[in-house]
Amino acid sequence: MRNAFIAKLEHGAELTDADRVALDDLTRLARKVGPRQDIVRQDERPDTAHLVLEGFACRYKTLENGSRQNVSLLLPGDICDLHVAILDVMDHSIATLSPCTIAFIPSATILHLMEHHPRITRAFWWSTLVDEAIMREWLVNNGQRPADQRMAHLFCELLVRLQVVGLADASGYELPLTQYEIASTLGITLVHVNRTLQSLRAADLVEYKGRRLTIPDVERLNAYCDFDAGYLHMTERYDAMWRKSKVV
Amino acid sequence: MRNAFIAKLEHGAELTDADRVALDDLTRLARKVGPRQDIVRQDERPDTAHLVLEGFACRYKTLENGSRQNVSLLLPGDICDLHVAILDVMDHSIATLSPCTIAFIPSATILHLMEHHPRITRAFWWSTLVDEAIMREWLVNNGQRPADQRMAHLFCELLVRLQVVGLADASGYELPLTQYEIASTLGITLVHVNRTLQSLRAADLVEYKGRRLTIPDVERLNAYCDFDAGYLHMTERYDAMWRKSKVV
DNA sequence: CGCTGTATTGACCTCCTTCAAATGCGGTGG
DNA sequence: CCACCGCATTTGAAGGAGGTCAATACAGCG
């Protein structure tokens, strides 16, 4: 799983072996972090970027009344805060959800990579843009779809994102989230997550037992929530993969 | 208003006169565009970036059932799609809302600027990051706040963003949006926008007559929706401005 | 085997949607 | 100047999706 990261970046640029070595080096900066730990807190001025190697993490914001909204999920292979040097203070927090392995990358290292590896720079840019695209889709998802489709859409997105880094097979993946965490991702209540999950199960759209999510019929789930993976911009390579599995 | 754009970028980097001249040159690429016109459509591969000089525009996505979600509002001074060359196809559309003046900037020009003007590059990066921060806040806003606070929060955000480019005074601004457009920004119904607006009016939190929005007591509106301008990252200069007006 | 956190269920309530009709208003042509 | 059209705003009534509160069941773990 170590190189989930590189596997993902390959979608954004044609890397050379030298690039791969340089990227692989980053994994030396790995550290284990327990579940539910803040990595960076709002208002701080971090001087390292972060790369998730194992586990699920997230960006989130909390408001007065204590309610919390996750604004993105960080999966293995996701790198964040490449821009460390540009914005003044964090406007949100980053925390682990499950136990994680995370590489802490000094901003100097990022800058060095950017100077000497144009393809990596491009891949970093690409990765940032994909993150943005995902946020846009979440805005649409959370704004326009009813809870059941909304949840289905999230599951579809995670399937693709995890497949890209080899952490999902054709029909399912480990999903180490509590219902509360799903709730604060989808902008609905914990209680309602529970009921929604049951309705998806009842419709045979998903199974979800013991942290493992299984999708009996991916096509059907996609159709159910109007999911189109285009916004993930993993097309080229992913498309090939996808078509293969689609030929049934 | 021409240089709203530069005024805004100054928040992201210390520009030199040469930088300003180069940026000002971009305004030569301006073109008038009528209201409700698509500038770039989903699935296209544009080769120009866009800079809004006058009027309101937006990024949006539409889904099957015809419902629409605006995923960002583009105000004068906002530049978008700097990355033109990196992502394959647009995963969303961009359209004018009110009549606009928009500069169409060839990607070659962008690249040229980035090569010869490091401060502009930095300012561009910064601008992209602010756009992301705004999306995060929208996710929180749309996910966790009831309609009235949600709308109030949008109004507060627009006040700050328009002040930065000189298009709002201390207590109000021109808001050339229909209620339908507000609805698809906030992820609520047109009908409900109307009633929500009435309730905000009834509470004397805003006035909204003939396209002009007035906020009788900015502090109170901020408090009402728990608005904190931090995420807009306009601090340094803006803070000074703000404190001045705050001294009553 | 009890403790703690997560999942589940029930009853009730309300915010927001839906559908449908009415009102207002700026522009245009007679 | 008025009649008329299209578009935006407003209002009403009714229903439903999702929220709130609170209790119970369950599972992993020390």
Coordinates of C-alpha atoms (C1' of nucleotides) in Angstrom, one line a residue:
Chain A
M1 CA 0.0 0.0 0.0
R2 CA 3.0 2.2 0.4
N3 CA 2.8 3.5 -3.1
A4 CA -0.9 4.1 -3.3
F5 CA 0.3 7.7 -3.4
I6 CA 2.4 7.3 -6.5
A7 CA -0.2 5.2 -8.2
K8 CA -2.6 8.0 -7.8
L9 CA -0.3 10.8 -9.0
E10 CA 0.4 8.8 -12.1
H11 CA -3.1 9.8 -13.2
G12 CA -2.0 13.4 -13.1
A13 CA 1.3 13.3 -15.0
E14 CA 3.7 10.9 -16.7
L15 CA 6.3 10.3 -14.0
T16 CA 9.8 9.1 -14.6
D17 CA 11.6 6.6 -12.5
A18 CA 13.5 9.4 -10.9
D19 CA 10.2 11.1 -10.0
R20 CA 9.0 7.9 -8.4
V21 CA 12.1 7.5 -6.3
A22 CA 11.8 11.0 -5.1
L23 CA 8.2 10.5 -4.2
D24 CA 8.9 7.2 -2.6
D25 CA 11.4 8.9 -0.3
L26 CA 8.6 10.8 1.2
T27 CA 7.3 7.7 2.8
R28 CA 10.3 7.8 5.1
L29 CA 8.7 10.7 6.9
A30 CA 5.9 8.4 8.0
R31 CA 4.5 8.4 11.5
K32 CA 1.7 6.4 13.1
V33 CA -1.2 8.4 14.4
G34 CA -4.1 7.0 16.5
P35 CA -7.7 7.4 15.5
R36 CA -9.5 10.7 16.1
Q37 CA -6.4 12.8 16.5
D38 CA -6.1 16.3 15.2
I39 CA -3.1 16.6 12.9
V40 CA -3.5 20.3 12.3
R41 CA -5.9 22.6 14.1
Q42 CA -7.8 25.6 12.8
D43 CA -5.8 28.9 13.3
E44 CA -2.5 27.1 13.4
R45 CA 0.3 27.9 10.9
P46 CA 1.7 24.5 10.0
D47 CA 5.0 24.3 8.2
T48 CA 4.6 20.8 6.9
A49 CA 2.4 19.2 4.2
H50 CA 0.7 15.9 5.0
L51 CA 0.5 12.7 3.0
V52 CA -1.9 9.9 4.1
L53 CA -0.3 6.5 3.7
E54 CA -2.8 4.4 5.6
G55 CA -6.1 4.9 7.1
F56 CA -8.9 7.5 6.7
A57 CA -8.5 11.2 7.7
C58 CA -10.6 14.3 7.1
R59 CA -10.7 18.0 7.0
Y60 CA -13.4 19.5 9.1
K61 CA -14.9 22.6 10.7
T62 CA -16.8 22.9 13.9
L63 CA -19.2 25.6 14.7
E64 CA -20.5 27.3 17.9
N65 CA -23.2 24.9 18.6
G66 CA -20.8 22.0 18.4
S67 CA -22.0 20.6 15.1
R68 CA -19.3 19.4 12.8
Q69 CA -19.0 19.2 9.1
N70 CA -16.3 17.2 7.3
V71 CA -15.3 19.1 4.2
S72 CA -13.2 16.3 2.7
L73 CA -12.1 12.8 3.3
L74 CA -8.4 12.1 3.0
L75 CA -7.7 8.5 1.8
P76 CA -4.4 6.7 1.5
G77 CA -2.5 8.5 -1.3
D78 CA -4.0 11.8 -0.6
I79 CA -1.7 14.7 -0.1
C80 CA -2.8 17.9 1.5
D81 CA -1.6 21.4 2.2
L82 CA 1.0 21.6 -0.6
H83 CA 0.5 25.3 -0.4
V84 CA 1.6 25.4 3.2
A85 CA 3.7 28.5 2.6
I86 CA 1.1 30.6 0.9
L87 CA -1.9 30.9 3.2
D88 CA -1.4 32.5 6.5
V89 CA -3.5 30.4 8.9
M90 CA -5.5 27.2 8.6
D91 CA -9.2 28.0 8.2
H92 CA -10.1 24.4 9.2
S93 CA -8.7 21.4 11.0
I94 CA -7.4 18.1 9.8
A95 CA -7.8 14.9 11.9
T96 CA -7.5 11.2 11.6
L97 CA -10.7 9.1 11.7
S98 CA -9.3 5.6 11.8
P99 CA -5.7 4.8 12.9
C100 CA -3.4 6.2 10.2
T101 CA 0.1 6.3 8.9
I102 CA 0.9 9.8 7.9
A103 CA 4.0 11.4 6.4
F104 CA 4.9 14.9 7.6
I105 CA 6.6 16.7 4.8
P106 CA 8.6 19.9 5.5
S107 CA 7.7 22.7 3.2
A108 CA 11.3 22.9 2.1
T109 CA 11.1 19.4 0.8
I110 CA 8.0 20.3 -1.2
L111 CA 9.7 23.3 -2.7
H112 CA 12.7 21.2 -3.6
L113 CA 10.6 18.7 -5.3
M114 CA 8.7 21.3 -7.2
E115 CA 12.0 22.9 -8.4
H116 CA 13.6 19.7 -9.6
H117 CA 10.8 17.6 -10.8
P118 CA 8.5 19.4 -13.2
R119 CA 6.3 16.3 -13.6
I120 CA 5.8 16.1 -9.9
T121 CA 4.8 19.7 -9.8
R122 CA 2.3 19.1 -12.4
A123 CA 1.0 16.0 -10.6
F124 CA 0.7 18.1 -7.4
W125 CA -1.3 20.7 -9.2
W126 CA -3.5 18.1 -10.7
S127 CA -4.1 16.5 -7.3
T128 CA -5.1 19.9 -5.8
L129 CA -7.5 20.4 -8.7
V130 CA -9.1 17.0 -8.2
D131 CA -9.6 17.9 -4.5
E132 CA -11.4 21.0 -5.6
A133 CA -13.5 19.0 -8.1
I134 CA -14.5 16.7 -5.3
M135 CA -15.6 19.6 -3.1
R136 CA -17.7 20.9 -5.9
E137 CA -19.4 17.6 -6.3
W138 CA -20.0 17.4 -2.6
L139 CA -21.6 20.8 -2.7
V140 CA -24.0 19.5 -5.4
N141 CA -24.5 16.2 -3.5
N142 CA -25.3 17.8 -0.2
G143 CA -27.3 20.5 -1.7
Q144 CA -29.5 18.8 -4.1
R145 CA -29.9 15.1 -3.3
P146 CA -32.1 13.4 -0.7
A147 CA -30.3 11.6 2.0
D148 CA -30.4 8.1 0.5
Q149 CA -29.0 9.2 -2.9
R150 CA -26.5 11.4 -1.1
M151 CA -25.2 8.5 0.9
A152 CA -25.1 6.3 -2.2
H153 CA -23.2 8.9 -4.0
L154 CA -20.5 9.1 -1.3
F155 CA -20.2 5.3 -1.4
C156 CA -19.7 5.4 -5.2
E157 CA -17.1 8.1 -4.9
L158 CA -15.2 6.2 -2.3
L159 CA -15.3 3.0 -4.4
V160 CA -13.6 4.7 -7.3
R161 CA -11.1 6.6 -5.1
L162 CA -10.1 3.5 -3.2
Q163 CA -9.9 1.4 -6.4
V164 CA -7.4 3.9 -7.8
V165 CA -5.1 3.2 -4.9
G166 CA -5.7 -0.5 -4.8
L167 CA -7.8 -0.5 -1.6
A168 CA -11.1 -1.6 -3.1
D169 CA -11.9 -4.5 -5.2
A170 CA -14.6 -4.5 -7.9
S171 CA -17.5 -4.4 -5.4
G172 CA -16.5 -3.2 -2.0
Y173 CA -14.0 -1.9 0.5
E174 CA -13.1 -1.4 4.2
L175 CA -14.9 1.7 5.4
P176 CA -13.6 2.5 8.9
L177 CA -16.2 5.2 9.7
T178 CA -18.7 5.5 12.4
Q179 CA -22.2 6.6 11.6
Y180 CA -21.6 9.8 13.3
E181 CA -18.7 10.5 10.9
I182 CA -20.8 9.7 7.9
A183 CA -23.4 12.0 9.3
S184 CA -21.0 14.9 9.6
T185 CA -19.8 14.2 6.1
L186 CA -23.2 14.2 4.5
G187 CA -24.7 17.0 6.6
I188 CA -27.4 14.9 8.1
T189 CA -28.1 13.5 11.5
L190 CA -26.6 10.4 13.1
V191 CA -30.0 9.0 13.6
H192 CA -31.0 9.6 10.0
V193 CA -27.8 8.0 8.7
N194 CA -28.8 4.9 10.5
R195 CA -32.3 4.8 9.0
T196 CA -30.9 5.8 5.5
L197 CA -28.4 3.0 5.7
Q198 CA -31.2 0.6 6.5
S199 CA -33.2 1.7 3.6
L200 CA -30.2 1.2 1.2
R201 CA -29.7 -2.2 2.7
A202 CA -33.4 -3.0 2.3
A203 CA -33.2 -2.1 -1.4
D204 CA -30.2 -4.3 -1.8
L205 CA -28.1 -1.4 -2.9
V206 CA -25.3 -1.9 -0.3
E207 CA -24.3 -4.3 2.5
Y208 CA -22.4 -2.8 5.4
K209 CA -21.3 -5.2 8.1
G210 CA -18.4 -4.9 10.4
R211 CA -16.7 -2.0 8.7
R212 CA -16.9 -3.5 5.3
L213 CA -19.0 -2.0 2.6
T214 CA -20.2 -4.3 -0.2
I215 CA -22.0 -3.1 -3.3
P216 CA -23.8 -6.0 -5.0
D217 CA -24.4 -4.2 -8.2
V218 CA -22.2 -1.2 -8.9
E219 CA -24.0 -0.2 -12.0
R220 CA -27.3 -0.1 -10.2
L221 CA -25.9 2.0 -7.3
N222 CA -24.4 4.4 -9.8
A223 CA -27.7 4.8 -11.5
Y224 CA -29.5 5.1 -8.3
C225 CA -27.7 8.3 -7.3
D226 CA -26.8 9.6 -10.7
F227 CA -23.1 9.0 -10.1
D228 CA -20.7 9.9 -12.9
A229 CA -17.0 9.5 -12.0
G230 CA -16.0 12.2 -14.5
Y231 CA -15.3 14.7 -11.8
L232 CA -12.6 12.6 -10.3
H233 CA -10.5 13.1 -13.4
M234 CA -9.0 9.7 -13.2
T235 CA -10.1 8.9 -16.7
E236 CA -7.3 7.7 -18.9
R237 CA -6.0 4.8 -17.0
Y238 CA -9.0 4.3 -14.8
D239 CA -11.3 4.2 -17.8
A240 CA -9.5 1.2 -19.2
M241 CA -9.7 -0.6 -15.8
W242 CA -13.4 0.3 -15.6
R243 CA -14.4 -0.9 -19.0
K244 CA -12.7 -4.2 -18.4
S245 CA -14.7 -4.8 -15.3
K246 CA -17.8 -3.6 -17.0
V247 CA -17.7 -6.1 -19.8
V248 CA -19.1 -8.6 -17.2
Chain B
M1 CA -13.8 49.2 -11.1
R2 CA -11.3 48.1 -13.7
N3 CA -8.7 47.2 -11.2
A4 CA -10.8 45.5 -8.6
F5 CA -8.8 42.5 -9.7
I6 CA -5.5 43.9 -8.8
A7 CA -6.8 45.3 -5.6
K8 CA -7.8 41.8 -4.6
L9 CA -4.6 40.1 -5.6
E10 CA -2.6 42.6 -3.5
H11 CA -3.9 40.6 -0.6
G12 CA -2.1 37.6 -1.8
A13 CA 1.3 39.0 -2.6
E14 CA 3.3 42.2 -2.6
L15 CA 3.1 43.3 -6.2
T16 CA 5.5 45.6 -8.0
D17 CA 4.5 48.3 -10.4
A18 CA 5.6 46.0 -13.3
D19 CA 3.3 43.3 -12.0
R20 CA 0.5 45.7 -11.9
V21 CA 1.0 46.8 -15.4
A22 CA 1.1 43.3 -16.6
L23 CA -2.1 42.5 -14.8
D24 CA -3.7 45.6 -16.0
D25 CA -2.9 44.5 -19.6
L26 CA -5.2 41.6 -19.1
T27 CA -8.2 43.9 -19.0
R28 CA -7.6 44.6 -22.7
L29 CA -9.0 41.1 -23.3
A30 CA -12.4 42.2 -22.0
R31 CA -15.6 41.3 -23.7
K32 CA -19.2 42.1 -22.7
V33 CA -21.4 39.1 -22.0
G34 CA -25.2 39.2 -21.5
P35 CA -26.9 37.8 -18.4
R36 CA -27.4 34.1 -18.1
Q37 CA -24.9 33.1 -20.7
D38 CA -22.8 30.0 -20.4
I39 CA -19.1 31.0 -20.7
V40 CA -17.8 27.4 -20.5
R41 CA -19.8 24.3 -20.4
Q42 CA -19.3 21.0 -18.7
D43 CA -17.3 18.5 -20.7
E44 CA -15.6 21.2 -22.8
R45 CA -11.9 21.7 -22.9
P46 CA -11.4 25.4 -22.7
D47 CA -8.0 26.9 -23.5
T48 CA -8.6 30.3 -21.9
A49 CA -8.8 31.4 -18.3
H50 CA -11.5 33.9 -17.3
L51 CA -11.4 37.0 -15.3
V52 CA -14.6 38.8 -14.2
L53 CA -14.3 42.5 -14.5
E54 CA -17.9 43.5 -14.0
G55 CA -21.0 41.7 -13.0
F56 CA -21.8 38.5 -11.2
A57 CA -21.1 35.0 -12.6
C58 CA -21.0 31.5 -11.2
R59 CA -19.9 28.0 -11.5
Y60 CA -22.7 25.5 -11.4
K61 CA -23.7 21.9 -12.0
T62 CA -27.0 20.6 -13.1
L63 CA -28.3 17.1 -12.5
E64 CA -30.7 14.8 -14.2
N65 CA -33.9 16.1 -12.6
G66 CA -33.0 19.6 -13.7
S67 CA -32.1 20.9 -10.3
R68 CA -29.1 23.2 -10.3
Q69 CA -26.5 23.9 -7.7
N70 CA -24.2 26.9 -7.9
V71 CA -20.8 25.9 -6.5
S72 CA -19.3 29.3 -6.4
L73 CA -20.1 32.9 -7.1
L74 CA -17.6 34.8 -9.3
L75 CA -17.4 38.5 -8.5
P76 CA -15.5 41.3 -10.1
G77 CA -11.8 40.6 -9.6
D78 CA -12.3 36.9 -9.5
I79 CA -10.1 34.9 -11.9
C80 CA -10.9 31.3 -12.6
D81 CA -9.4 28.3 -14.4
L82 CA -5.8 29.3 -14.1
H83 CA -5.1 25.6 -14.4
V84 CA -6.7 25.4 -17.8
A85 CA -3.8 23.3 -19.1
I86 CA -3.8 20.7 -16.4
L87 CA -7.3 19.2 -16.1
D88 CA -8.7 17.4 -19.1
V89 CA -12.3 18.4 -19.3
M90 CA -14.5 20.8 -17.3
D91 CA -16.5 19.0 -14.6
H92 CA -18.8 21.9 -14.3
S93 CA -20.1 25.0 -16.2
I94 CA -19.5 28.6 -15.8
A95 CA -22.1 31.2 -16.6
T96 CA -22.9 34.8 -16.1
L97 CA -25.8 35.8 -13.8
S98 CA -26.0 39.5 -14.4
P99 CA -24.6 41.2 -17.5
C100 CA -20.8 41.0 -17.2
T101 CA -17.6 42.2 -18.6
I102 CA -15.2 39.3 -18.8
A103 CA -11.6 39.0 -19.9
F104 CA -10.7 35.8 -21.8
I105 CA -7.1 35.1 -21.2
P106 CA -5.2 32.6 -23.4
S107 CA -3.4 30.0 -21.4
A108 CA -0.2 31.0 -23.1
T109 CA -0.6 34.4 -21.5
I110 CA -1.1 32.9 -18.1
L111 CA 2.0 30.8 -18.5
H112 CA 4.0 33.8 -19.6
L113 CA 2.9 35.7 -16.5
M114 CA 3.8 32.9 -14.3
E115 CA 7.3 32.6 -15.7
H116 CA 8.1 36.2 -15.6
H117 CA 6.3 37.4 -12.5
P118 CA 6.9 35.3 -9.4
R119 CA 4.8 37.5 -7.3
I120 CA 1.9 37.2 -9.7
T121 CA 2.3 33.5 -9.6
R122 CA 2.1 33.6 -5.9
A123 CA -0.9 35.8 -6.0
F124 CA -2.6 33.4 -8.4
W125 CA -1.9 30.5 -6.1
W126 CA -3.3 32.5 -3.2
S127 CA -6.4 33.3 -5.2
T128 CA -7.0 29.6 -6.0
L129 CA -6.5 28.7 -2.3
V130 CA -9.0 31.3 -1.2
D131 CA -11.5 29.9 -3.7
E132 CA -11.0 26.5 -2.1
A133 CA -11.5 28.0 1.4
I134 CA -14.7 29.5 0.3
M135 CA -16.0 26.2 -1.0
R136 CA -15.2 24.6 2.3
E137 CA -17.1 27.3 4.2
W138 CA -20.1 26.8 1.8
L139 CA -20.0 23.1 2.6
V140 CA -20.2 23.9 6.3
N141 CA -22.8 26.6 5.7
N142 CA -25.1 24.5 3.5
G143 CA -24.6 21.4 5.6
Q144 CA -25.0 22.7 9.1
R145 CA -27.0 25.9 9.2
P146 CA -30.8 26.4 8.9
A147 CA -31.9 28.4 6.0
D148 CA -32.1 31.8 7.6
Q149 CA -28.6 31.7 9.0
R150 CA -27.4 30.2 5.8
M151 CA -28.7 33.1 3.8
A152 CA -27.3 35.6 6.3
H153 CA -23.9 34.0 6.1
L154 CA -23.9 34.3 2.3
F155 CA -24.8 38.0 2.6
C156 CA -22.0 38.5 5.1
E157 CA -19.5 36.8 2.8
L158 CA -20.5 38.9 -0.1
L159 CA -20.2 42.0 1.9
V160 CA -16.6 41.3 2.6
R161 CA -15.7 40.1 -0.8
L162 CA -17.3 43.1 -2.5
Q163 CA -15.7 45.5 0.0
V164 CA -12.3 44.2 -1.0
V165 CA -12.9 45.2 -4.6
G166 CA -14.6 48.4 -3.7
L167 CA -18.1 47.4 -4.7
A168 CA -19.7 47.6 -1.3
D169 CA -19.8 50.3 1.2
A170 CA -19.9 49.8 5.0
S171 CA -23.4 48.5 5.0
G172 CA -24.6 47.2 1.6
Y173 CA -24.1 46.4 -2.0
E174 CA -25.8 45.8 -5.3
L175 CA -26.9 42.2 -5.5
P176 CA -28.1 41.4 -9.0
L177 CA -29.4 37.9 -8.3
T178 CA -32.9 36.5 -8.6
Q179 CA -34.4 34.5 -5.8
Y180 CA -34.0 31.4 -7.9
E181 CA -30.3 32.0 -8.2
I182 CA -30.0 32.5 -4.4
A183 CA -31.9 29.3 -4.0
S184 CA -29.6 27.3 -6.2
T185 CA -26.6 28.8 -4.3
L186 CA -27.9 27.9 -0.9
G187 CA -29.4 24.5 -1.8
I188 CA -32.9 25.5 -0.8
T189 CA -36.1 26.1 -2.7
L190 CA -37.1 29.3 -4.5
V191 CA -40.2 29.5 -2.4
H192 CA -38.3 29.0 0.8
V193 CA -35.8 31.7 -0.2
N194 CA -38.7 34.1 -0.5
R195 CA -40.0 33.3 3.0
T196 CA -36.6 33.3 4.5
L197 CA -35.8 36.7 3.1
Q198 CA -39.0 37.9 4.6
S199 CA -38.1 36.6 8.0
L200 CA -34.7 38.3 7.8
R201 CA -36.4 41.5 6.8
A202 CA -38.9 41.2 9.6
A203 CA -36.0 40.8 12.1
D204 CA -34.4 43.9 10.7
L205 CA -31.3 42.0 9.8
V206 CA -31.3 43.0 6.1
E207 CA -33.2 45.1 3.7
Y208 CA -33.4 44.1 0.1
K209 CA -35.2 46.3 -2.3
G210 CA -34.6 46.7 -6.0
R211 CA -31.4 44.7 -6.3
R212 CA -29.8 46.5 -3.4
L213 CA -29.0 44.7 -0.2
T214 CA -28.6 46.8 2.9
I215 CA -27.4 45.5 6.3
P216 CA -28.5 47.9 9.0
D217 CA -26.2 46.4 11.6
V218 CA -23.3 44.3 10.3
E219 CA -22.1 43.2 13.7
R220 CA -25.5 41.8 14.5
L221 CA -25.8 40.0 11.2
N222 CA -22.4 38.5 11.7
A223 CA -23.4 37.3 15.1
Y224 CA -26.7 36.0 13.9
C225 CA -25.1 33.5 11.6
D226 CA -21.8 33.0 13.4
F227 CA -19.9 34.6 10.5
D228 CA -16.1 34.9 10.8
A229 CA -14.3 36.4 7.8
G230 CA -11.1 34.5 8.6
Y231 CA -11.6 31.9 5.9
L232 CA -11.5 34.6 3.2
H233 CA -7.8 35.2 4.1
M234 CA -8.0 38.9 3.4
T235 CA -6.7 39.7 6.9
E236 CA -3.7 42.0 6.8
R237 CA -5.0 44.9 4.8
Y238 CA -8.7 44.1 5.3
D239 CA -8.3 43.9 9.0
A240 CA -7.1 47.5 9.1
M241 CA -10.0 48.6 7.1
W242 CA -12.4 46.6 9.2
R243 CA -11.2 47.8 12.5
K244 CA -11.5 51.4 11.3
S245 CA -15.2 51.0 10.4
K246 CA -15.7 49.0 13.6
V247 CA -14.7 51.8 15.9
V248 CA -18.1 53.2 15.3
Chain C
dC1 C1' -18.5 -9.5 33.4
dG2 C1' -19.3 -4.8 33.6
dC3 C1' -18.0 -0.5 31.1
dT4 C1' -18.0 2.5 27.3
dG5 C1' -19.0 3.8 22.8
dT6 C1' -21.7 2.7 18.7
dA7 C1' -25.9 1.1 16.5
dT8 C1' -30.8 0.8 16.6
dT9 C1' -35.6 2.0 17.5
dG10 C1' -39.8 4.7 18.6
dA11 C1' -42.6 8.8 19.0
dC12 C1' -43.1 13.4 18.0
dC13 C1' -42.2 17.7 15.8
dT14 C1' -40.8 21.2 12.3
dC15 C1' -38.4 23.0 8.7
dC16 C1' -38.6 22.9 4.2
dT17 C1' -40.7 21.2 -0.1
dT18 C1' -44.4 20.8 -3.4
dC19 C1' -48.0 22.3 -6.0
dA20 C1' -50.8 25.9 -7.6
dA21 C1' -52.4 30.2 -8.0
dA22 C1' -52.1 35.3 -7.5
dT23 C1' -49.7 39.6 -7.7
dG24 C1' -46.5 42.8 -9.3
dC25 C1' -43.5 44.9 -12.8
dG26 C1' -40.6 46.3 -16.6
dG27 C1' -40.8 46.3 -21.4
dT28 C1' -43.1 46.4 -26.0
dG29 C1' -46.3 47.2 -29.4
dG30 C1' -50.7 49.0 -30.7
Chain D
dC1 C1' -51.3 55.9 -22.7
dC2 C1' -52.9 51.5 -22.2
dA3 C1' -53.1 46.5 -23.0
dC4 C1' -50.5 42.7 -22.8
dC5 C1' -46.7 39.6 -22.2
dG6 C1' -43.0 37.3 -19.8
dC7 C1' -40.5 37.0 -15.8
dA8 C1' -39.8 37.6 -10.8
dT9 C1' -41.9 37.8 -6.4
dT10 C1' -45.3 36.6 -3.2
dT11 C1' -48.9 33.8 -0.8
dG12 C1' -51.6 29.7 0.7
dA13 C1' -52.4 25.1 1.9
dA14 C1' -50.8 20.4 2.6
dG15 C1' -47.3 16.7 2.9
dG16 C1' -43.0 14.7 3.7
dA17 C1' -38.1 14.4 4.6
dG18 C1' -35.3 14.8 8.1
dG19 C1' -34.5 16.5 13.0
dT20 C1' -34.9 16.0 18.1
dC21 C1' -35.2 13.5 22.3
dA22 C1' -34.8 9.6 24.8
dA23 C1' -34.6 4.9 25.6
dT24 C1' -32.7 0.3 24.4
dA25 C1' -29.7 -3.1 22.3
dC26 C1' -25.4 -4.5 21.1
dA27 C1' -20.3 -5.2 20.6
dG28 C1' -15.6 -4.8 21.8
dC29 C1' -12.5 -4.6 25.5
dG30 C1' -10.1 -4.3 30.0

